[in-house]
Amino acid sequence: MNTLQQTTPACLHHLRVVSANPDGLMKFYERMLDLKAVPSAKSGDVVMTGPSRAIIVSVQEDGNAPYFAYSVSDALALGQLAERLTVRAVPFERIEDPLFPGGAIIFSDPQGRHFVFGVAARIEGQGAPARLQHTVFQTTELERVTRFFVNKVGFTISDEVVDTDGSVMVVFLRSDDEHHTLAFFRGSRNEWDHHCYETNEWNDIRDWGDRFAAAEVPIFFGPGRHGPGNNLFFMVTDPDGNRLEFSAELQRVTADAEPGVWPQCERTLNSWGRAWVRS
Ligand SMILES: [Fe+2]
């Protein structure tokens, strides 16, 4: 096998978010996520960093597209990944990314989402524990994007959620030892579903919940425990409607583990109670 997990483990490092109201978005992430704006050579974008998390906020205009940036350990690993993409006929380009000073590459999935891979750089900052950990999308072409990320990029299927008619509804993909760093839900839209911050323990979930309560940002899903990944979670939204998840106890998975299969039901998505089922 030649998977990311085995050869070039990759973890979600930062996001580039495009906003029509970047000031409002930056205020939210500064106040709620302890992110601070740092100087960036790239004009127009604002780079915000905190402890083990970062976003690049970009104003909504022609030429600015969101992307999702994963880090690998060093330049050698990035070279191996670039070689794999070349062999598998995935076009990619070099990109200047302010948080990947060691160089980075960018490519698109079959539906036009942009993914960046670069050399890990430690992100410093003071604040509550919440490491940027995974991102999830809703897709109208689940089989196509799954094939791309597994066969071309090297992600591994950790778990699938399957409907009674045999249709796969959700695919959880890993690129290192954590249960998922990327996932796709089948749905009627192609949209960003959520991104997730992994905390250290259940008490952190409580503290984050209290912080959002004090700011009158209501939880819209959870708290609960997901079946696939077995993680505790809740979800809130930022001022643009982007969904944020806070998680603890995410399962770790060995490279030789067989993909798991879960039934499509509320209990799979939240064993504690009601679930948000995408449609
Ligand atoms: Fe999630």
PDB file of C-alpha atoms and ligand atoms in Angstrom:
ATOM      1  CA  MET A   1       0.000   0.000   0.000  1.00  0.00           C
ATOM      2  CA  ASN A   2       1.062   3.549  -0.617  1.00  0.00           C
ATOM      3  CA  THR A   3      -1.210   5.706   1.490  1.00  0.00           C
ATOM      4  CA  LEU A   4      -0.631   9.125   3.004  1.00  0.00           C
ATOM      5  CA  GLN A   5      -0.845   7.550   6.456  1.00  0.00           C
ATOM      6  CA  GLN A   6       1.942   5.089   5.658  1.00  0.00           C
ATOM      7  CA  THR A   7       4.274   7.185   3.552  1.00  0.00           C
ATOM      8  CA  THR A   8       3.669  10.898   4.078  1.00  0.00           C
ATOM      9  CA  PRO A   9       1.244  11.468   6.985  1.00  0.00           C
ATOM     10  CA  ALA A  10      -0.651  14.717   6.544  1.00  0.00           C
ATOM     11  CA  CYS A  11      -2.783  16.759   8.911  1.00  0.00           C
ATOM     12  CA  LEU A  12      -5.061  19.735   8.389  1.00  0.00           C
ATOM     13  CA  HIS A  13      -2.949  22.842   9.024  1.00  0.00           C
ATOM     14  CA  HIS A  14      -4.983  25.907   8.032  1.00  0.00           C
ATOM     15  CA  LEU A  15      -7.884  27.182   5.951  1.00  0.00           C
ATOM     16  CA  ARG A  16      -8.274  30.018   3.484  1.00  0.00           C
ATOM     17  CA  VAL A  17     -11.757  31.445   3.914  1.00  0.00           C
ATOM     18  CA  VAL A  18     -13.290  33.932   1.487  1.00  0.00           C
ATOM     19  CA  SER A  19     -15.763  36.395   2.974  1.00  0.00           C
ATOM     20  CA  ALA A  20     -17.959  39.284   1.858  1.00  0.00           C
ATOM     21  CA  ASN A  21     -17.613  40.619   5.410  1.00  0.00           C
ATOM     22  CA  PRO A  22     -13.993  39.879   6.378  1.00  0.00           C
ATOM     23  CA  ASP A  23     -13.974  42.376   9.258  1.00  0.00           C
ATOM     24  CA  GLY A  24     -16.898  40.666  10.980  1.00  0.00           C
ATOM     25  CA  LEU A  25     -15.346  37.258  10.416  1.00  0.00           C
ATOM     26  CA  MET A  26     -11.973  38.343  11.782  1.00  0.00           C
ATOM     27  CA  LYS A  27     -13.578  39.829  14.893  1.00  0.00           C
ATOM     28  CA  PHE A  28     -15.355  36.518  15.529  1.00  0.00           C
ATOM     29  CA  TYR A  29     -12.207  34.404  15.183  1.00  0.00           C
ATOM     30  CA  GLU A  30     -10.194  36.859  17.281  1.00  0.00           C
ATOM     31  CA  ARG A  31     -12.757  36.948  20.075  1.00  0.00           C
ATOM     32  CA  MET A  32     -13.970  33.354  20.035  1.00  0.00           C
ATOM     33  CA  LEU A  33     -10.959  31.338  18.778  1.00  0.00           C
ATOM     34  CA  ASP A  34      -8.080  33.447  20.195  1.00  0.00           C
ATOM     35  CA  LEU A  35      -6.679  34.082  16.704  1.00  0.00           C
ATOM     36  CA  LYS A  36      -4.479  37.119  16.109  1.00  0.00           C
ATOM     37  CA  ALA A  37      -3.773  38.792  12.782  1.00  0.00           C
ATOM     38  CA  VAL A  38      -0.124  38.581  11.757  1.00  0.00           C
ATOM     39  CA  PRO A  39       1.640  40.505   8.975  1.00  0.00           C
ATOM     40  CA  SER A  40       1.471  38.789   5.600  1.00  0.00           C
ATOM     41  CA  ALA A  41       3.477  39.452   2.462  1.00  0.00           C
ATOM     42  CA  LYS A  42       0.476  38.648   0.302  1.00  0.00           C
ATOM     43  CA  SER A  43      -1.632  41.757  -0.098  1.00  0.00           C
ATOM     44  CA  GLY A  44      -5.344  41.532   0.539  1.00  0.00           C
ATOM     45  CA  ASP A  45      -5.292  38.425   2.720  1.00  0.00           C
ATOM     46  CA  VAL A  46      -5.193  38.567   6.503  1.00  0.00           C
ATOM     47  CA  VAL A  47      -3.389  35.689   8.218  1.00  0.00           C
ATOM     48  CA  MET A  48      -4.740  34.843  11.662  1.00  0.00           C
ATOM     49  CA  THR A  49      -2.969  32.401  13.955  1.00  0.00           C
ATOM     50  CA  GLY A  50      -3.532  30.899  17.376  1.00  0.00           C
ATOM     51  CA  PRO A  51      -2.315  27.789  19.184  1.00  0.00           C
ATOM     52  CA  SER A  52      -2.335  24.942  16.608  1.00  0.00           C
ATOM     53  CA  ARG A  53      -4.879  26.682  14.402  1.00  0.00           C
ATOM     54  CA  ALA A  54      -4.850  29.305  11.675  1.00  0.00           C
ATOM     55  CA  ILE A  55      -7.028  30.798   8.980  1.00  0.00           C
ATOM     56  CA  ILE A  56      -6.329  33.088   6.079  1.00  0.00           C
ATOM     57  CA  VAL A  57      -9.213  35.515   5.584  1.00  0.00           C
ATOM     58  CA  SER A  58      -9.623  36.723   2.035  1.00  0.00           C
ATOM     59  CA  VAL A  59     -12.076  39.286   0.695  1.00  0.00           C
ATOM     60  CA  GLN A  60     -14.725  37.998  -1.719  1.00  0.00           C
ATOM     61  CA  GLU A  61     -13.704  39.153  -5.174  1.00  0.00           C
ATOM     62  CA  ASP A  62     -12.635  37.665  -8.506  1.00  0.00           C
ATOM     63  CA  GLY A  63      -9.584  35.427  -8.238  1.00  0.00           C
ATOM     64  CA  ASN A  64      -9.907  34.712  -4.523  1.00  0.00           C
ATOM     65  CA  ALA A  65     -10.893  31.121  -3.816  1.00  0.00           C
ATOM     66  CA  PRO A  66     -11.056  29.190  -0.568  1.00  0.00           C
ATOM     67  CA  TYR A  67      -8.634  26.354   0.029  1.00  0.00           C
ATOM     68  CA  PHE A  68      -7.876  23.716   2.630  1.00  0.00           C
ATOM     69  CA  ALA A  69      -4.222  23.305   3.560  1.00  0.00           C
ATOM     70  CA  TYR A  70      -2.653  20.102   4.873  1.00  0.00           C
ATOM     71  CA  SER A  71       0.879  19.775   6.179  1.00  0.00           C
ATOM     72  CA  VAL A  72       3.412  16.988   5.756  1.00  0.00           C
ATOM     73  CA  SER A  73       6.547  16.557   7.866  1.00  0.00           C
ATOM     74  CA  ASP A  74       9.277  17.959   5.620  1.00  0.00           C
ATOM     75  CA  ALA A  75      10.385  18.862   2.103  1.00  0.00           C
ATOM     76  CA  LEU A  76      11.203  15.225   1.322  1.00  0.00           C
ATOM     77  CA  ALA A  77       7.625  14.165   2.126  1.00  0.00           C
ATOM     78  CA  LEU A  78       6.235  17.019   0.032  1.00  0.00           C
ATOM     79  CA  GLY A  79       8.443  15.872  -2.849  1.00  0.00           C
ATOM     80  CA  GLN A  80       7.124  12.315  -2.487  1.00  0.00           C
ATOM     81  CA  LEU A  81       3.562  13.590  -2.558  1.00  0.00           C
ATOM     82  CA  ALA A  82       4.249  15.697  -5.661  1.00  0.00           C
ATOM     83  CA  GLU A  83       5.773  12.632  -7.319  1.00  0.00           C
ATOM     84  CA  ARG A  84       2.682  10.569  -6.477  1.00  0.00           C
ATOM     85  CA  LEU A  85       0.396  13.209  -7.990  1.00  0.00           C
ATOM     86  CA  THR A  86       2.540  13.328 -11.120  1.00  0.00           C
ATOM     87  CA  VAL A  87       2.486   9.535 -11.529  1.00  0.00           C
ATOM     88  CA  ARG A  88      -1.288   9.522 -11.060  1.00  0.00           C
ATOM     89  CA  ALA A  89      -1.805  12.363 -13.565  1.00  0.00           C
ATOM     90  CA  VAL A  90      -3.145  14.908 -11.074  1.00  0.00           C
ATOM     91  CA  PRO A  91      -2.170  18.398 -12.255  1.00  0.00           C
ATOM     92  CA  PHE A  92      -0.782  20.670  -9.558  1.00  0.00           C
ATOM     93  CA  GLU A  93       0.983  24.019  -9.283  1.00  0.00           C
ATOM     94  CA  ARG A  94       3.391  25.614  -6.853  1.00  0.00           C
ATOM     95  CA  ILE A  95       1.815  28.236  -4.618  1.00  0.00           C
ATOM     96  CA  GLU A  96       3.079  30.938  -2.268  1.00  0.00           C
ATOM     97  CA  ASP A  97       1.344  30.363   1.038  1.00  0.00           C
ATOM     98  CA  PRO A  98       2.162  32.620   3.998  1.00  0.00           C
ATOM     99  CA  LEU A  99       1.924  29.738   6.482  1.00  0.00           C
ATOM    100  CA  PHE A 100       4.019  27.294   4.440  1.00  0.00           C
ATOM    101  CA  PRO A 101       7.377  29.060   4.102  1.00  0.00           C
ATOM    102  CA  GLY A 102       8.987  25.833   2.892  1.00  0.00           C
ATOM    103  CA  GLY A 103       6.912  25.770  -0.283  1.00  0.00           C
ATOM    104  CA  ALA A 104       3.544  24.313  -1.140  1.00  0.00           C
ATOM    105  CA  ILE A 105       1.560  22.763  -3.967  1.00  0.00           C
ATOM    106  CA  ILE A 106      -2.085  23.273  -4.887  1.00  0.00           C
ATOM    107  CA  PHE A 107      -4.459  21.004  -6.810  1.00  0.00           C
ATOM    108  CA  SER A 108      -8.205  20.731  -7.353  1.00  0.00           C
ATOM    109  CA  ASP A 109     -10.540  17.836  -6.724  1.00  0.00           C
ATOM    110  CA  PRO A 110     -12.966  16.726  -9.491  1.00  0.00           C
ATOM    111  CA  GLN A 111     -15.554  19.261  -8.338  1.00  0.00           C
ATOM    112  CA  GLY A 112     -13.173  22.188  -8.134  1.00  0.00           C
ATOM    113  CA  ARG A 113     -12.365  22.390  -4.432  1.00  0.00           C
ATOM    114  CA  HIS A 114      -8.798  23.543  -3.887  1.00  0.00           C
ATOM    115  CA  PHE A 115      -6.368  21.661  -1.646  1.00  0.00           C
ATOM    116  CA  VAL A 116      -2.885  22.792  -0.655  1.00  0.00           C
ATOM    117  CA  PHE A 117      -0.121  20.608   0.770  1.00  0.00           C
ATOM    118  CA  GLY A 118       2.966  22.136   2.354  1.00  0.00           C
ATOM    119  CA  VAL A 119       5.715  21.578   4.880  1.00  0.00           C
ATOM    120  CA  ALA A 120       4.559  21.762   8.475  1.00  0.00           C
ATOM    121  CA  ALA A 121       5.331  24.969  10.312  1.00  0.00           C
ATOM    122  CA  ARG A 122       4.471  25.252  13.977  1.00  0.00           C
ATOM    123  CA  ILE A 123       1.677  27.715  14.666  1.00  0.00           C
ATOM    124  CA  GLU A 124       2.138  29.527  17.956  1.00  0.00           C
ATOM    125  CA  GLY A 125      -0.297  31.451  20.087  1.00  0.00           C
ATOM    126  CA  GLN A 126      -1.974  31.732  23.466  1.00  0.00           C
ATOM    127  CA  GLY A 127      -5.468  30.448  24.051  1.00  0.00           C
ATOM    128  CA  ALA A 128      -7.767  27.579  24.846  1.00  0.00           C
ATOM    129  CA  PRO A 129      -6.885  24.163  23.380  1.00  0.00           C
ATOM    130  CA  ALA A 130      -8.412  23.504  19.953  1.00  0.00           C
ATOM    131  CA  ARG A 131      -6.207  22.078  17.224  1.00  0.00           C
ATOM    132  CA  LEU A 132      -7.528  22.477  13.693  1.00  0.00           C
ATOM    133  CA  GLN A 133      -8.107  18.820  12.766  1.00  0.00           C
ATOM    134  CA  HIS A 134     -10.558  18.071   9.930  1.00  0.00           C
ATOM    135  CA  THR A 135     -12.775  19.552   7.288  1.00  0.00           C
ATOM    136  CA  VAL A 136     -15.949  18.134   5.730  1.00  0.00           C
ATOM    137  CA  PHE A 137     -17.951  18.817   2.571  1.00  0.00           C
ATOM    138  CA  GLN A 138     -21.362  18.011   1.208  1.00  0.00           C
ATOM    139  CA  THR A 139     -21.182  16.615  -2.333  1.00  0.00           C
ATOM    140  CA  THR A 140     -23.519  15.544  -5.116  1.00  0.00           C
ATOM    141  CA  GLU A 141     -20.828  13.158  -6.427  1.00  0.00           C
ATOM    142  CA  LEU A 142     -19.692  11.126  -3.459  1.00  0.00           C
ATOM    143  CA  GLU A 143     -18.253   8.194  -5.429  1.00  0.00           C
ATOM    144  CA  ARG A 144     -16.255  10.478  -7.726  1.00  0.00           C
ATOM    145  CA  VAL A 145     -14.624  12.537  -4.989  1.00  0.00           C
ATOM    146  CA  THR A 146     -13.958   9.436  -2.867  1.00  0.00           C
ATOM    147  CA  ARG A 147     -12.199   7.743  -5.798  1.00  0.00           C
ATOM    148  CA  PHE A 148     -10.080  10.846  -6.319  1.00  0.00           C
ATOM    149  CA  PHE A 149      -8.955  11.237  -2.724  1.00  0.00           C
ATOM    150  CA  VAL A 150      -8.303   7.503  -2.222  1.00  0.00           C
ATOM    151  CA  ASN A 151      -6.832   6.479  -5.578  1.00  0.00           C
ATOM    152  CA  LYS A 152      -5.033   9.685  -6.555  1.00  0.00           C
ATOM    153  CA  VAL A 153      -4.084  11.494  -3.346  1.00  0.00           C
ATOM    154  CA  GLY A 154      -3.687   8.537  -0.964  1.00  0.00           C
ATOM    155  CA  PHE A 155      -6.357   9.038   1.702  1.00  0.00           C
ATOM    156  CA  THR A 156      -7.728   5.883   3.380  1.00  0.00           C
ATOM    157  CA  ILE A 157     -11.376   5.110   4.108  1.00  0.00           C
ATOM    158  CA  SER A 158     -11.873   4.742   7.866  1.00  0.00           C
ATOM    159  CA  ASP A 159     -15.661   4.377   7.918  1.00  0.00           C
ATOM    160  CA  GLU A 160     -18.640   4.597   5.589  1.00  0.00           C
ATOM    161  CA  VAL A 161     -22.282   5.273   6.426  1.00  0.00           C
ATOM    162  CA  VAL A 162     -24.589   3.200   4.198  1.00  0.00           C
ATOM    163  CA  ASP A 163     -28.338   3.626   3.580  1.00  0.00           C
ATOM    164  CA  THR A 164     -30.787   0.706   3.547  1.00  0.00           C
ATOM    165  CA  ASP A 165     -30.660   0.568  -0.281  1.00  0.00           C
ATOM    166  CA  GLY A 166     -26.871   0.126  -0.171  1.00  0.00           C
ATOM    167  CA  SER A 167     -26.033   3.726  -1.140  1.00  0.00           C
ATOM    168  CA  VAL A 168     -22.984   5.116   0.608  1.00  0.00           C
ATOM    169  CA  MET A 169     -24.055   8.381   2.286  1.00  0.00           C
ATOM    170  CA  VAL A 170     -20.914   9.470   4.176  1.00  0.00           C
ATOM    171  CA  VAL A 171     -17.228   8.641   3.768  1.00  0.00           C
ATOM    172  CA  PHE A 172     -14.661   9.390   6.487  1.00  0.00           C
ATOM    173  CA  LEU A 173     -11.088   9.608   5.162  1.00  0.00           C
ATOM    174  CA  ARG A 174      -7.809   9.645   7.063  1.00  0.00           C
ATOM    175  CA  SER A 175      -4.360  10.872   6.087  1.00  0.00           C
ATOM    176  CA  ASP A 176      -2.601  10.068   9.360  1.00  0.00           C
ATOM    177  CA  ASP A 177      -3.435   8.054  12.493  1.00  0.00           C
ATOM    178  CA  GLU A 178      -6.558  10.073  13.328  1.00  0.00           C
ATOM    179  CA  HIS A 179      -9.912   8.615  12.254  1.00  0.00           C
ATOM    180  CA  HIS A 180     -10.625  11.366   9.727  1.00  0.00           C
ATOM    181  CA  THR A 181      -8.939  14.484   8.501  1.00  0.00           C
ATOM    182  CA  LEU A 182     -11.451  14.841   5.647  1.00  0.00           C
ATOM    183  CA  ALA A 183     -15.005  13.599   5.077  1.00  0.00           C
ATOM    184  CA  PHE A 184     -17.778  13.877   2.504  1.00  0.00           C
ATOM    185  CA  PHE A 185     -21.542  13.714   2.996  1.00  0.00           C
ATOM    186  CA  ARG A 186     -23.799  12.895   0.041  1.00  0.00           C
ATOM    187  CA  GLY A 187     -26.287  15.722  -0.391  1.00  0.00           C
ATOM    188  CA  SER A 188     -28.179  17.889  -2.826  1.00  0.00           C
ATOM    189  CA  ARG A 189     -25.571  20.680  -2.731  1.00  0.00           C
ATOM    190  CA  ASN A 190     -21.854  21.057  -3.161  1.00  0.00           C
ATOM    191  CA  GLU A 191     -20.927  23.143  -0.166  1.00  0.00           C
ATOM    192  CA  TRP A 192     -18.527  23.389   2.731  1.00  0.00           C
ATOM    193  CA  ASP A 193     -20.116  21.433   5.555  1.00  0.00           C
ATOM    194  CA  HIS A 194     -17.905  22.259   8.560  1.00  0.00           C
ATOM    195  CA  HIS A 195     -14.417  22.357   9.984  1.00  0.00           C
ATOM    196  CA  CYS A 196     -13.371  20.918  13.323  1.00  0.00           C
ATOM    197  CA  TYR A 197     -11.085  21.701  16.229  1.00  0.00           C
ATOM    198  CA  GLU A 198      -9.864  18.812  18.368  1.00  0.00           C
ATOM    199  CA  THR A 199      -9.529  19.651  22.066  1.00  0.00           C
ATOM    200  CA  ASN A 200      -7.657  17.740  24.767  1.00  0.00           C
ATOM    201  CA  GLU A 201     -10.566  16.343  26.764  1.00  0.00           C
ATOM    202  CA  TRP A 202     -14.258  16.509  27.617  1.00  0.00           C
ATOM    203  CA  ASN A 203     -13.721  19.376  30.092  1.00  0.00           C
ATOM    204  CA  ASP A 204     -12.473  21.489  27.190  1.00  0.00           C
ATOM    205  CA  ILE A 205     -15.785  20.863  25.382  1.00  0.00           C
ATOM    206  CA  ARG A 206     -17.538  22.195  28.483  1.00  0.00           C
ATOM    207  CA  ASP A 207     -15.303  25.273  28.580  1.00  0.00           C
ATOM    208  CA  TRP A 208     -15.799  26.016  24.863  1.00  0.00           C
ATOM    209  CA  GLY A 209     -19.555  25.574  25.313  1.00  0.00           C
ATOM    210  CA  ASP A 210     -19.499  28.081  28.184  1.00  0.00           C
ATOM    211  CA  ARG A 211     -17.475  30.509  26.090  1.00  0.00           C
ATOM    212  CA  PHE A 212     -19.983  30.421  23.236  1.00  0.00           C
ATOM    213  CA  ALA A 213     -22.842  30.668  25.737  1.00  0.00           C
ATOM    214  CA  ALA A 214     -21.329  33.854  27.218  1.00  0.00           C
ATOM    215  CA  ALA A 215     -21.078  35.303  23.707  1.00  0.00           C
ATOM    216  CA  GLU A 216     -24.664  34.195  22.954  1.00  0.00           C
ATOM    217  CA  VAL A 217     -23.538  31.987  20.070  1.00  0.00           C
ATOM    218  CA  PRO A 218     -25.983  29.060  20.258  1.00  0.00           C
ATOM    219  CA  ILE A 219     -25.007  25.436  19.722  1.00  0.00           C
ATOM    220  CA  PHE A 220     -27.035  24.088  16.755  1.00  0.00           C
ATOM    221  CA  PHE A 221     -25.940  20.413  16.906  1.00  0.00           C
ATOM    222  CA  GLY A 222     -24.797  18.475  19.957  1.00  0.00           C
ATOM    223  CA  PRO A 223     -23.343  18.051  22.440  1.00  0.00           C
ATOM    224  CA  GLY A 224     -23.172  14.399  21.615  1.00  0.00           C
ATOM    225  CA  ARG A 225     -20.951  11.576  20.450  1.00  0.00           C
ATOM    226  CA  HIS A 226     -20.475  10.554  16.824  1.00  0.00           C
ATOM    227  CA  GLY A 227     -20.543   6.818  15.991  1.00  0.00           C
ATOM    228  CA  PRO A 228     -17.778   6.919  13.342  1.00  0.00           C
ATOM    229  CA  GLY A 229     -14.716   8.395  15.068  1.00  0.00           C
ATOM    230  CA  ASN A 230     -16.341   7.993  18.506  1.00  0.00           C
ATOM    231  CA  ASN A 231     -15.682  11.683  19.233  1.00  0.00           C
ATOM    232  CA  LEU A 232     -17.577  13.967  21.567  1.00  0.00           C
ATOM    233  CA  PHE A 233     -18.689  17.119  19.762  1.00  0.00           C
ATOM    234  CA  PHE A 234     -20.836  20.195  19.379  1.00  0.00           C
ATOM    235  CA  MET A 235     -21.259  22.656  16.529  1.00  0.00           C
ATOM    236  CA  VAL A 236     -21.750  26.413  16.207  1.00  0.00           C
ATOM    237  CA  THR A 237     -21.661  28.854  13.273  1.00  0.00           C
ATOM    238  CA  ASP A 238     -19.534  31.928  12.574  1.00  0.00           C
ATOM    239  CA  PRO A 239     -21.050  35.215  11.290  1.00  0.00           C
ATOM    240  CA  ASP A 240     -20.828  33.981   7.666  1.00  0.00           C
ATOM    241  CA  GLY A 241     -22.729  30.806   8.522  1.00  0.00           C
ATOM    242  CA  ASN A 242     -19.638  28.580   8.326  1.00  0.00           C
ATOM    243  CA  ARG A 243     -20.000  25.684  10.747  1.00  0.00           C
ATOM    244  CA  LEU A 244     -17.382  24.995  13.420  1.00  0.00           C
ATOM    245  CA  GLU A 245     -17.154  21.756  15.373  1.00  0.00           C
ATOM    246  CA  PHE A 246     -15.387  21.239  18.693  1.00  0.00           C
ATOM    247  CA  SER A 247     -14.365  17.652  19.395  1.00  0.00           C
ATOM    248  CA  ALA A 248     -12.648  15.433  21.944  1.00  0.00           C
ATOM    249  CA  GLU A 249     -11.563  11.798  22.078  1.00  0.00           C
ATOM    250  CA  LEU A 250     -11.369  11.306  18.303  1.00  0.00           C
ATOM    251  CA  GLN A 251     -10.441   7.689  17.606  1.00  0.00           C
ATOM    252  CA  ARG A 252      -7.040   6.725  16.261  1.00  0.00           C
ATOM    253  CA  VAL A 253      -6.829   4.099  13.511  1.00  0.00           C
ATOM    254  CA  THR A 254      -3.941   1.843  12.480  1.00  0.00           C
ATOM    255  CA  ALA A 255      -2.846   1.729   8.853  1.00  0.00           C
ATOM    256  CA  ASP A 256      -4.018  -1.877   8.384  1.00  0.00           C
ATOM    257  CA  ALA A 257      -7.576  -1.334   9.740  1.00  0.00           C
ATOM    258  CA  GLU A 258     -10.436  -2.386   7.456  1.00  0.00           C
ATOM    259  CA  PRO A 259     -13.072   0.278   6.671  1.00  0.00           C
ATOM    260  CA  GLY A 260     -16.062   0.167   9.005  1.00  0.00           C
ATOM    261  CA  VAL A 261     -19.702   0.286   7.879  1.00  0.00           C
ATOM    262  CA  TRP A 262     -22.427   2.141   9.796  1.00  0.00           C
ATOM    263  CA  PRO A 263     -26.177   2.339   9.113  1.00  0.00           C
ATOM    264  CA  GLN A 264     -27.613   5.692   7.976  1.00  0.00           C
ATOM    265  CA  CYS A 265     -29.590   6.772  11.039  1.00  0.00           C
ATOM    266  CA  GLU A 266     -29.559   9.481  13.690  1.00  0.00           C
ATOM    267  CA  ARG A 267     -27.851   7.183  16.186  1.00  0.00           C
ATOM    268  CA  THR A 268     -24.836   6.813  13.875  1.00  0.00           C
ATOM    269  CA  LEU A 269     -24.308  10.573  13.678  1.00  0.00           C
ATOM    270  CA  ASN A 270     -25.108  11.153  17.353  1.00  0.00           C
ATOM    271  CA  SER A 271     -25.360   8.200  19.718  1.00  0.00           C
ATOM    272  CA  TRP A 272     -26.576  10.582  22.457  1.00  0.00           C
ATOM    273  CA  GLY A 273     -29.679  11.776  20.641  1.00  0.00           C
ATOM    274  CA  ARG A 274     -30.980  13.718  17.687  1.00  0.00           C
ATOM    275  CA  ALA A 275     -28.779  14.261  14.651  1.00  0.00           C
ATOM    276  CA  TRP A 276     -28.446  16.720  11.810  1.00  0.00           C
ATOM    277  CA  VAL A 277     -28.932  14.477   8.756  1.00  0.00           C
ATOM    278  CA  ARG A 278     -27.803  16.166   5.523  1.00  0.00           C
ATOM    279  CA  SER A 279     -30.236  16.054   2.596  1.00  0.00           C
TER     280      SER A 279
HETATM  281 FE    FE B   1     -16.681  16.729  11.947  1.00  0.00          FE
END
